[in-house]
Amino acid sequence: MTIIVTGGAGFIGSNFIFHMLNKYPDYRIVCLDCLTYAGNLSTLEPVMDNPNFRFVKESITDRDAVYRLFEEEKPDIVHFQFPSSQYRGRSLSVFLWLPLMLKHTPCKIVFTAHEYNDKKIPFITAPFMLCADKIITVEDGFAKKIARNLKPFIDKNKAAYVPIGSNIPPSRADEKTIKQIRERVLGGKTEQKILGYFGFIGEGKCFDVLLEACGRLKEQNALSCKIMIVGKIDKEKCGEEYYAKLAAVIEKYSLGQDIYETGYLPEAEVADYLKAADFFALPFKNGAACRNGSILAAAQEGRRIISSHGALTGEFFESGQFVLTENSVAAWQEAIRVELSAKSAAVYEAAVPSWDEIAKEHAHIYRAILKNPLIDGERMGAESARKRAKKQKTEGGDERSD
């Protein structure tokens, strides 16, 4: 089977490609990516020497390049993966020809919707959804919304939910290593807790609200923790205006000595620092979603996560691992205060889907639309993730002592 995957040089796409090739070595995967802001060729380094992999640096907007690639590879599946927001402002005509052209070829079309606006169907992605043989959504609620909004143009079973996994592998560090990290972060103040934060800092992450909440706790002599940023407050990524806003809050409450920045680290070290945290504070302007990379990376380390309530906080967030709050300073202040007052940190079994399971689910979808036999009747992916989460909710509990 030959599969062309668009936008495969990002965190999600590269993990998907790596695990598909590892699980199904007889598949040939061609990655078509123009390496914009989200793409980085280094993410594909582990598979560049694989004889069944090919990288092509072109855009799907380049008609001649796409025609040439299809002539050379004659794919069985074309899997489009891109967030709709990436293509805002582009002309509909640029993308209309591609899905319509593919409908008149023997290959099958799979479209993954990483974003979906329930109020307004994106005109750029609509042709792909209508022409696709299968639509994959990375949020459980997206599949139902797409089926409802595009009715009667698509079959209600055309959209399926397949979750994504973390782009950070789980930590393999032993207790000694974690203890050393904690001592480094806390600077000898071992009686304090570590409040973990992971992810690029920008206005959409409401990091200013988190800092303001911590500042107010400090004023009340109740900030008994170190704020560990796995990464850093990056002026270039924040933008000058938001960076200045954060700096003002830090100065206002003298939070500089309460913040520890790790800087940008290799993936394995990121996981070790995440494991060293007692709990996480991960605000989002639009609410937490199970496709958020920082949520997934933190969740698999088994620590409590405080995050923002939003429209996409579904089944994944129903376990005791998550505390969902509104994005007000007072709400965040109280949620952090409760976690700091707990005598011990709760530990949870992660319900984050593995990329191996995700690869199996995609193989099932590919073979189903090609009408080929399934591999060992594999049907893992989303279904197994949901079952684990429900089992955890039924059998588990908050192990903290208040």
PDB file of N, CA and C in Angstrom, residues 196 311 318 341 355 357 376 386 391:
ATOM      1  N   GLY A 196       3.995  22.641  37.541  1.00  0.00           N
ATOM      2  CA  GLY A 196       4.552  22.498  36.201  1.00  0.00           C
ATOM      3  C   GLY A 196       3.737  23.196  35.135  1.00  0.00           C
ATOM      4  N   ALA A 311     -15.619  24.315  25.496  1.00  0.00           N
ATOM      5  CA  ALA A 311     -16.582  23.539  24.710  1.00  0.00           C
ATOM      6  C   ALA A 311     -16.068  22.153  24.342  1.00  0.00           C
ATOM      7  N   GLU A 318     -12.947  13.569  32.240  1.00  0.00           N
ATOM      8  CA  GLU A 318     -13.892  13.207  33.288  1.00  0.00           C
ATOM      9  C   GLU A 318     -13.255  12.472  34.465  1.00  0.00           C
ATOM     10  N   SER A 341      -2.339  22.874  49.138  1.00  0.00           N
ATOM     11  CA  SER A 341      -2.689  22.483  50.509  1.00  0.00           C
ATOM     12  C   SER A 341      -2.801  20.981  50.681  1.00  0.00           C
ATOM     13  N   TRP A 355       0.783   5.814  20.234  1.00  0.00           N
ATOM     14  CA  TRP A 355       0.850   5.949  18.781  1.00  0.00           C
ATOM     15  C   TRP A 355       0.752   4.591  18.091  1.00  0.00           C
ATOM     16  N   GLU A 357      -1.370   2.245  18.999  1.00  0.00           N
ATOM     17  CA  GLU A 357      -2.813   2.052  18.867  1.00  0.00           C
ATOM     18  C   GLU A 357      -3.385   2.915  17.748  1.00  0.00           C
ATOM     19  N   ASP A 376      -5.496  -9.008  11.630  1.00  0.00           N
ATOM     20  CA  ASP A 376      -5.831  -9.637  12.913  1.00  0.00           C
ATOM     21  C   ASP A 376      -7.079  -9.020  13.552  1.00  0.00           C
ATOM     22  N   ARG A 386     -11.177   5.040  24.980  1.00  0.00           N
ATOM     23  CA  ARG A 386     -12.388   5.377  25.719  1.00  0.00           C
ATOM     24  C   ARG A 386     -12.670   4.353  26.805  1.00  0.00           C
ATOM     25  N   LYS A 391     -12.881   2.802  32.489  1.00  0.00           N
ATOM     26  CA  LYS A 391     -12.473   1.848  33.512  1.00  0.00           C
ATOM     27  C   LYS A 391     -11.718   2.549  34.630  1.00  0.00           C
TER      28      LYS A 391
END
